[in-house]
Amino acid sequence: MIANDNTAPRFASQEDSVESWSGKDKSDENFPVASLLIAKPLRARVHAYYDFARNADDISDSATLPAADKLTRLDAMEAVLTGATDEGSPSARALRHSLAESGVTADHARELLVAFRRDVTKLRYESWEELLDYCRYSAAPVGRYVLDVHGESRDTWAPSDALCASLQVLNHLQDCAKDLRALDRCYVPQAWLREQGLTTDDIARPETSPALRAVFDRMLDATEALNRDAAALPGRVRSRRLRIETAIICALARRLTSLLRAGDPLATRVKLSKFDILNASLKGLRYAL
C-alpha cells in the first residue's frame, strides 16, 4: 500500500517545491493540533508531521491541479521523506530529519500518502467498510504517530484508531456539500444512499431531505460506536499531558456528533463553539491525576 522508493521525481533545486500551501493552518482544524498540553520538546515533532500532512492534503484537494500532477507531487513528497532525493518538498525534508532524531518510523507519514493518492483517484465510497478502510490511512496514522512520539504502548492504537476515524467521518459530514461541489468527491456510503432512493446529487441540495437525514443519522450511529470505542484511550495513555489532550478530543468528538445529529450540514457548516471547546477542556482535566 506504500509507494515504491525507487521512484524519485527530480527537481532543479530545493527551491523548486511541489508544495502549494492553501493558507489553512492549525487554527482551521476542529480539534487541537500540538496544543500547549503537548510537552514542549515533542511539540515541534507534532508540528513537523502536521505541516507534512497539511501540504500533502492541499495537493490532493487542489481544485486546479490535474490528477496526474497531484500524484507526481505526492510521489515527490514521499521521495524526499524516504531520502530517495533531497529536493522538492521542504516539509517532507523537515519531517525526515525530525523522524531521524526521534526514532519514530516514517510509515505513519507514508500511510497518509496512501489516503491522499486515493483522494485523487477515488471519488465515491460504496460502503461504510470502504470508508473505514480510507480512514485507516487518512486518519489513524495521525493518532499512531502522536502516540509513538510520546513512547506510548501499542495497546493505545485500537481506541486511537476509533477516535481518528470518528473525527474523519465527522469532518466528511461537515463538508459533504462543499467536497461534492468543489471536488466531485463524496464519502457518504453509496449503498446507504441507494437504500433511501437517493443519489450523490441529493447532497448538492440546499437542505437535507428526510431520506438523506436518515443516511446521515446512520453514519452518526456508526460514529457513536467509534466514540464508545475511543473512550478507552485516555485511560491507556501514560503521559499525563497527552492523557488530558486525548480526553478533550474524545469529548469534542462526542459533542460534534450531537451537533451534527441536530443540525443540517447542507444548509450550514455545523461546527464547535468556543463554549463547546471550554466544556470539553474542563472534562479533560479530570484525567490530570
PDB file of N, CA and C in Angstrom, residues 105-171:
ATOM      1  N   THR A 105       9.103   5.689  13.183  1.00  0.00           N
ATOM      2  CA  THR A 105       9.054   5.210  11.808  1.00  0.00           C
ATOM      3  C   THR A 105       8.405   6.229  10.867  1.00  0.00           C
ATOM      4  N   ALA A 106       8.830   6.207   9.613  1.00  0.00           N
ATOM      5  CA  ALA A 106       8.218   7.059   8.590  1.00  0.00           C
ATOM      6  C   ALA A 106       6.896   6.481   8.082  1.00  0.00           C
ATOM      7  N   ASP A 107       6.552   5.259   8.523  1.00  0.00           N
ATOM      8  CA  ASP A 107       5.349   4.607   7.998  1.00  0.00           C
ATOM      9  C   ASP A 107       4.092   5.435   8.247  1.00  0.00           C
ATOM     10  N   HIS A 108       4.024   6.123   9.380  1.00  0.00           N
ATOM     11  CA  HIS A 108       2.821   6.899   9.697  1.00  0.00           C
ATOM     12  C   HIS A 108       2.623   8.044   8.707  1.00  0.00           C
ATOM     13  N   ALA A 109       3.700   8.577   8.175  1.00  0.00           N
ATOM     14  CA  ALA A 109       3.588   9.627   7.164  1.00  0.00           C
ATOM     15  C   ALA A 109       3.348   9.029   5.788  1.00  0.00           C
ATOM     16  N   ARG A 110       3.989   7.925   5.485  1.00  0.00           N
ATOM     17  CA  ARG A 110       3.816   7.290   4.178  1.00  0.00           C
ATOM     18  C   ARG A 110       2.389   6.765   4.016  1.00  0.00           C
ATOM     19  N   GLU A 111       1.800   6.293   5.106  1.00  0.00           N
ATOM     20  CA  GLU A 111       0.419   5.811   5.026  1.00  0.00           C
ATOM     21  C   GLU A 111      -0.555   6.946   4.730  1.00  0.00           C
ATOM     22  N   LEU A 112      -0.268   8.141   5.231  1.00  0.00           N
ATOM     23  CA  LEU A 112      -1.109   9.280   4.870  1.00  0.00           C
ATOM     24  C   LEU A 112      -1.127   9.494   3.362  1.00  0.00           C
ATOM     25  N   LEU A 113       0.022   9.296   2.729  1.00  0.00           N
ATOM     26  CA  LEU A 113       0.096   9.496   1.289  1.00  0.00           C
ATOM     27  C   LEU A 113      -0.757   8.484   0.534  1.00  0.00           C
ATOM     28  N   VAL A 114      -0.952   7.301   1.114  1.00  0.00           N
ATOM     29  CA  VAL A 114      -1.869   6.326   0.518  1.00  0.00           C
ATOM     30  C   VAL A 114      -3.266   6.944   0.418  1.00  0.00           C
ATOM     31  N   ALA A 115      -3.703   7.584   1.497  1.00  0.00           N
ATOM     32  CA  ALA A 115      -5.033   8.205   1.507  1.00  0.00           C
ATOM     33  C   ALA A 115      -5.104   9.389   0.559  1.00  0.00           C
ATOM     34  N   PHE A 116      -4.053  10.204   0.521  1.00  0.00           N
ATOM     35  CA  PHE A 116      -4.088  11.373  -0.342  1.00  0.00           C
ATOM     36  C   PHE A 116      -4.085  10.970  -1.817  1.00  0.00           C
ATOM     37  N   ARG A 117      -3.354   9.906  -2.153  1.00  0.00           N
ATOM     38  CA  ARG A 117      -3.424   9.398  -3.533  1.00  0.00           C
ATOM     39  C   ARG A 117      -4.831   8.869  -3.836  1.00  0.00           C
ATOM     40  N   ARG A 118      -5.432   8.239  -2.849  1.00  0.00           N
ATOM     41  CA  ARG A 118      -6.784   7.717  -3.029  1.00  0.00           C
ATOM     42  C   ARG A 118      -7.768   8.865  -3.268  1.00  0.00           C
ATOM     43  N   ASP A 119      -7.545   9.996  -2.582  1.00  0.00           N
ATOM     44  CA  ASP A 119      -8.412  11.155  -2.800  1.00  0.00           C
ATOM     45  C   ASP A 119      -8.353  11.649  -4.235  1.00  0.00           C
ATOM     46  N   VAL A 120      -7.195  11.456  -4.872  1.00  0.00           N
ATOM     47  CA  VAL A 120      -7.039  11.888  -6.262  1.00  0.00           C
ATOM     48  C   VAL A 120      -7.780  10.958  -7.214  1.00  0.00           C
ATOM     49  N   THR A 121      -7.792   9.665  -6.917  1.00  0.00           N
ATOM     50  CA  THR A 121      -8.263   8.676  -7.886  1.00  0.00           C
ATOM     51  C   THR A 121      -9.623   8.058  -7.548  1.00  0.00           C
ATOM     52  N   LYS A 122     -10.084   8.202  -6.309  1.00  0.00           N
ATOM     53  CA  LYS A 122     -11.332   7.556  -5.885  1.00  0.00           C
ATOM     54  C   LYS A 122     -12.284   8.625  -5.366  1.00  0.00           C
ATOM     55  N   LEU A 123     -13.411   8.793  -6.031  1.00  0.00           N
ATOM     56  CA  LEU A 123     -14.332   9.868  -5.699  1.00  0.00           C
ATOM     57  C   LEU A 123     -15.586   9.402  -4.967  1.00  0.00           C
ATOM     58  N   ARG A 124     -15.818   8.088  -4.889  1.00  0.00           N
ATOM     59  CA  ARG A 124     -17.011   7.551  -4.233  1.00  0.00           C
ATOM     60  C   ARG A 124     -16.623   6.364  -3.360  1.00  0.00           C
ATOM     61  N   TYR A 125     -17.408   6.133  -2.298  1.00  0.00           N
ATOM     62  CA  TYR A 125     -17.200   5.005  -1.390  1.00  0.00           C
ATOM     63  C   TYR A 125     -18.492   4.208  -1.313  1.00  0.00           C
ATOM     64  N   GLU A 126     -18.392   2.938  -1.640  1.00  0.00           N
ATOM     65  CA  GLU A 126     -19.577   2.104  -1.766  1.00  0.00           C
ATOM     66  C   GLU A 126     -20.208   1.787  -0.417  1.00  0.00           C
ATOM     67  N   SER A 127     -19.393   1.572   0.596  1.00  0.00           N
ATOM     68  CA  SER A 127     -19.902   1.063   1.870  1.00  0.00           C
ATOM     69  C   SER A 127     -19.216   1.743   3.043  1.00  0.00           C
ATOM     70  N   TRP A 128     -19.801   1.530   4.223  1.00  0.00           N
ATOM     71  CA  TRP A 128     -19.179   2.018   5.459  1.00  0.00           C
ATOM     72  C   TRP A 128     -17.811   1.364   5.645  1.00  0.00           C
ATOM     73  N   GLU A 129     -17.697   0.105   5.293  1.00  0.00           N
ATOM     74  CA  GLU A 129     -16.424  -0.607   5.434  1.00  0.00           C
ATOM     75  C   GLU A 129     -15.356   0.014   4.550  1.00  0.00           C
ATOM     76  N   GLU A 130     -15.717   0.405   3.328  1.00  0.00           N
ATOM     77  CA  GLU A 130     -14.766   1.090   2.451  1.00  0.00           C
ATOM     78  C   GLU A 130     -14.333   2.412   3.049  1.00  0.00           C
ATOM     79  N   LEU A 131     -15.274   3.117   3.648  1.00  0.00           N
ATOM     80  CA  LEU A 131     -14.949   4.403   4.265  1.00  0.00           C
ATOM     81  C   LEU A 131     -14.000   4.211   5.444  1.00  0.00           C
ATOM     82  N   LEU A 132     -14.236   3.186   6.258  1.00  0.00           N
ATOM     83  CA  LEU A 132     -13.340   2.926   7.387  1.00  0.00           C
ATOM     84  C   LEU A 132     -11.945   2.536   6.912  1.00  0.00           C
ATOM     85  N   ASP A 133     -11.864   1.823   5.783  1.00  0.00           N
ATOM     86  CA  ASP A 133     -10.553   1.495   5.231  1.00  0.00           C
ATOM     87  C   ASP A 133      -9.823   2.770   4.808  1.00  0.00           C
ATOM     88  N   TYR A 134     -10.554   3.710   4.242  1.00  0.00           N
ATOM     89  CA  TYR A 134      -9.950   5.006   3.912  1.00  0.00           C
ATOM     90  C   TYR A 134      -9.451   5.693   5.192  1.00  0.00           C
ATOM     91  N   CYS A 135     -10.259   5.679   6.234  1.00  0.00           N
ATOM     92  CA  CYS A 135      -9.871   6.304   7.498  1.00  0.00           C
ATOM     93  C   CYS A 135      -8.623   5.655   8.095  1.00  0.00           C
ATOM     94  N   ARG A 136      -8.453   4.360   7.824  1.00  0.00           N
ATOM     95  CA  ARG A 136      -7.254   3.670   8.318  1.00  0.00           C
ATOM     96  C   ARG A 136      -5.982   4.350   7.812  1.00  0.00           C
ATOM     97  N   TYR A 137      -6.051   4.956   6.626  1.00  0.00           N
ATOM     98  CA  TYR A 137      -4.876   5.611   6.056  1.00  0.00           C
ATOM     99  C   TYR A 137      -4.930   7.132   6.173  1.00  0.00           C
ATOM    100  N   SER A 138      -6.118   7.702   6.175  1.00  0.00           N
ATOM    101  CA  SER A 138      -6.234   9.165   6.222  1.00  0.00           C
ATOM    102  C   SER A 138      -6.191   9.715   7.639  1.00  0.00           C
ATOM    103  N   ALA A 139      -6.563   8.901   8.623  1.00  0.00           N
ATOM    104  CA  ALA A 139      -6.722   9.412   9.986  1.00  0.00           C
ATOM    105  C   ALA A 139      -5.928   8.634  11.027  1.00  0.00           C
ATOM    106  N   ALA A 140      -6.017   7.317  11.013  1.00  0.00           N
ATOM    107  CA  ALA A 140      -5.356   6.511  12.039  1.00  0.00           C
ATOM    108  C   ALA A 140      -3.858   6.792  12.156  1.00  0.00           C
ATOM    109  N   PRO A 141      -3.130   7.004  11.048  1.00  0.00           N
ATOM    110  CA  PRO A 141      -1.692   7.262  11.194  1.00  0.00           C
ATOM    111  C   PRO A 141      -1.374   8.505  12.017  1.00  0.00           C
ATOM    112  N   VAL A 142      -2.272   9.481  12.022  1.00  0.00           N
ATOM    113  CA  VAL A 142      -2.028  10.698  12.794  1.00  0.00           C
ATOM    114  C   VAL A 142      -1.975  10.371  14.286  1.00  0.00           C
ATOM    115  N   GLY A 143      -2.995   9.656  14.757  1.00  0.00           N
ATOM    116  CA  GLY A 143      -3.015   9.276  16.169  1.00  0.00           C
ATOM    117  C   GLY A 143      -1.855   8.375  16.530  1.00  0.00           C
ATOM    118  N   ARG A 144      -1.550   7.427  15.669  1.00  0.00           N
ATOM    119  CA  ARG A 144      -0.457   6.497  15.945  1.00  0.00           C
ATOM    120  C   ARG A 144       0.881   7.224  16.022  1.00  0.00           C
ATOM    121  N   TYR A 145       1.064   8.216  15.150  1.00  0.00           N
ATOM    122  CA  TYR A 145       2.307   8.990  15.190  1.00  0.00           C
ATOM    123  C   TYR A 145       2.439   9.727  16.516  1.00  0.00           C
ATOM    124  N   VAL A 146       1.383  10.414  16.931  1.00  0.00           N
ATOM    125  CA  VAL A 146       1.442  11.171  18.186  1.00  0.00           C
ATOM    126  C   VAL A 146       1.727  10.232  19.359  1.00  0.00           C
ATOM    127  N   LEU A 147       1.091   9.078  19.353  1.00  0.00           N
ATOM    128  CA  LEU A 147       1.327   8.114  20.430  1.00  0.00           C
ATOM    129  C   LEU A 147       2.770   7.607  20.416  1.00  0.00           C
ATOM    130  N   ASP A 148       3.297   7.315  19.225  1.00  0.00           N
ATOM    131  CA  ASP A 148       4.670   6.836  19.126  1.00  0.00           C
ATOM    132  C   ASP A 148       5.668   7.902  19.555  1.00  0.00           C
ATOM    133  N   VAL A 149       5.422   9.150  19.205  1.00  0.00           N
ATOM    134  CA  VAL A 149       6.300  10.245  19.611  1.00  0.00           C
ATOM    135  C   VAL A 149       6.378  10.331  21.131  1.00  0.00           C
ATOM    136  N   HIS A 150       5.271   9.993  21.790  1.00  0.00           N
ATOM    137  CA  HIS A 150       5.226  10.021  23.262  1.00  0.00           C
ATOM    138  C   HIS A 150       5.719   8.719  23.891  1.00  0.00           C
ATOM    139  N   GLY A 151       6.070   7.751  23.062  1.00  0.00           N
ATOM    140  CA  GLY A 151       6.551   6.485  23.610  1.00  0.00           C
ATOM    141  C   GLY A 151       5.463   5.648  24.234  1.00  0.00           C
ATOM    142  N   GLU A 152       4.222   5.813  23.773  1.00  0.00           N
ATOM    143  CA  GLU A 152       3.101   5.074  24.341  1.00  0.00           C
ATOM    144  C   GLU A 152       3.063   3.639  23.807  1.00  0.00           C
ATOM    145  N   SER A 153       2.419   2.766  24.560  1.00  0.00           N
ATOM    146  CA  SER A 153       2.278   1.367  24.171  1.00  0.00           C
ATOM    147  C   SER A 153       1.328   1.231  22.987  1.00  0.00           C
ATOM    148  N   ARG A 154       1.519   0.170  22.210  1.00  0.00           N
ATOM    149  CA  ARG A 154       0.641  -0.053  21.069  1.00  0.00           C
ATOM    150  C   ARG A 154      -0.754  -0.507  21.484  1.00  0.00           C
ATOM    151  N   ASP A 155      -0.987  -0.757  22.763  1.00  0.00           N
ATOM    152  CA  ASP A 155      -2.359  -1.081  23.159  1.00  0.00           C
ATOM    153  C   ASP A 155      -3.247   0.161  23.138  1.00  0.00           C
ATOM    154  N   THR A 156      -2.628   1.325  22.856  1.00  0.00           N
ATOM    155  CA  THR A 156      -3.414   2.549  22.673  1.00  0.00           C
ATOM    156  C   THR A 156      -3.906   2.698  21.233  1.00  0.00           C
ATOM    157  N   TRP A 157      -3.376   1.898  20.319  1.00  0.00           N
ATOM    158  CA  TRP A 157      -3.678   2.109  18.907  1.00  0.00           C
ATOM    159  C   TRP A 157      -5.138   1.858  18.566  1.00  0.00           C
ATOM    160  N   ALA A 158      -5.735   0.801  19.098  1.00  0.00           N
ATOM    161  CA  ALA A 158      -7.118   0.477  18.720  1.00  0.00           C
ATOM    162  C   ALA A 158      -8.095   1.599  19.088  1.00  0.00           C
ATOM    163  N   PRO A 159      -8.102   2.091  20.342  1.00  0.00           N
ATOM    164  CA  PRO A 159      -9.023   3.201  20.634  1.00  0.00           C
ATOM    165  C   PRO A 159      -8.636   4.487  19.909  1.00  0.00           C
ATOM    166  N   SER A 160      -7.330   4.678  19.669  1.00  0.00           N
ATOM    167  CA  SER A 160      -6.905   5.850  18.912  1.00  0.00           C
ATOM    168  C   SER A 160      -7.410   5.777  17.473  1.00  0.00           C
ATOM    169  N   ASP A 161      -7.325   4.603  16.876  1.00  0.00           N
ATOM    170  CA  ASP A 161      -7.846   4.428  15.514  1.00  0.00           C
ATOM    171  C   ASP A 161      -9.335   4.760  15.468  1.00  0.00           C
ATOM    172  N   ALA A 162     -10.080   4.327  16.489  1.00  0.00           N
ATOM    173  CA  ALA A 162     -11.519   4.611  16.529  1.00  0.00           C
ATOM    174  C   ALA A 162     -11.773   6.107  16.637  1.00  0.00           C
ATOM    175  N   LEU A 163     -11.000   6.779  17.497  1.00  0.00           N
ATOM    176  CA  LEU A 163     -11.162   8.224  17.654  1.00  0.00           C
ATOM    177  C   LEU A 163     -10.836   8.951  16.356  1.00  0.00           C
ATOM    178  N   CYS A 164      -9.740   8.579  15.725  1.00  0.00           N
ATOM    179  CA  CYS A 164      -9.344   9.251  14.483  1.00  0.00           C
ATOM    180  C   CYS A 164     -10.352   9.002  13.369  1.00  0.00           C
ATOM    181  N   ALA A 165     -10.893   7.799  13.300  1.00  0.00           N
ATOM    182  CA  ALA A 165     -11.925   7.515  12.287  1.00  0.00           C
ATOM    183  C   ALA A 165     -13.167   8.358  12.556  1.00  0.00           C
ATOM    184  N   SER A 166     -13.546   8.484  13.825  1.00  0.00           N
ATOM    185  CA  SER A 166     -14.692   9.312  14.180  1.00  0.00           C
ATOM    186  C   SER A 166     -14.474  10.753  13.724  1.00  0.00           C
ATOM    187  N   LEU A 167     -13.307  11.302  14.024  1.00  0.00           N
ATOM    188  CA  LEU A 167     -13.016  12.680  13.634  1.00  0.00           C
ATOM    189  C   LEU A 167     -13.065  12.851  12.122  1.00  0.00           C
ATOM    190  N   GLN A 168     -12.566  11.853  11.402  1.00  0.00           N
ATOM    191  CA  GLN A 168     -12.559  11.929   9.943  1.00  0.00           C
ATOM    192  C   GLN A 168     -13.974  11.902   9.388  1.00  0.00           C
ATOM    193  N   VAL A 169     -14.797  10.998   9.881  1.00  0.00           N
ATOM    194  CA  VAL A 169     -16.177  10.911   9.386  1.00  0.00           C
ATOM    195  C   VAL A 169     -16.949  12.190   9.714  1.00  0.00           C
ATOM    196  N   LEU A 170     -16.739  12.701  10.913  1.00  0.00           N
ATOM    197  CA  LEU A 170     -17.422  13.936  11.292  1.00  0.00           C
ATOM    198  C   LEU A 170     -17.023  15.079  10.369  1.00  0.00           C
ATOM    199  N   ASN A 171     -15.756  15.145  10.012  1.00  0.00           N
ATOM    200  CA  ASN A 171     -15.309  16.171   9.080  1.00  0.00           C
ATOM    201  C   ASN A 171     -15.932  15.975   7.700  1.00  0.00           C
TER     202      ASN A 171
END
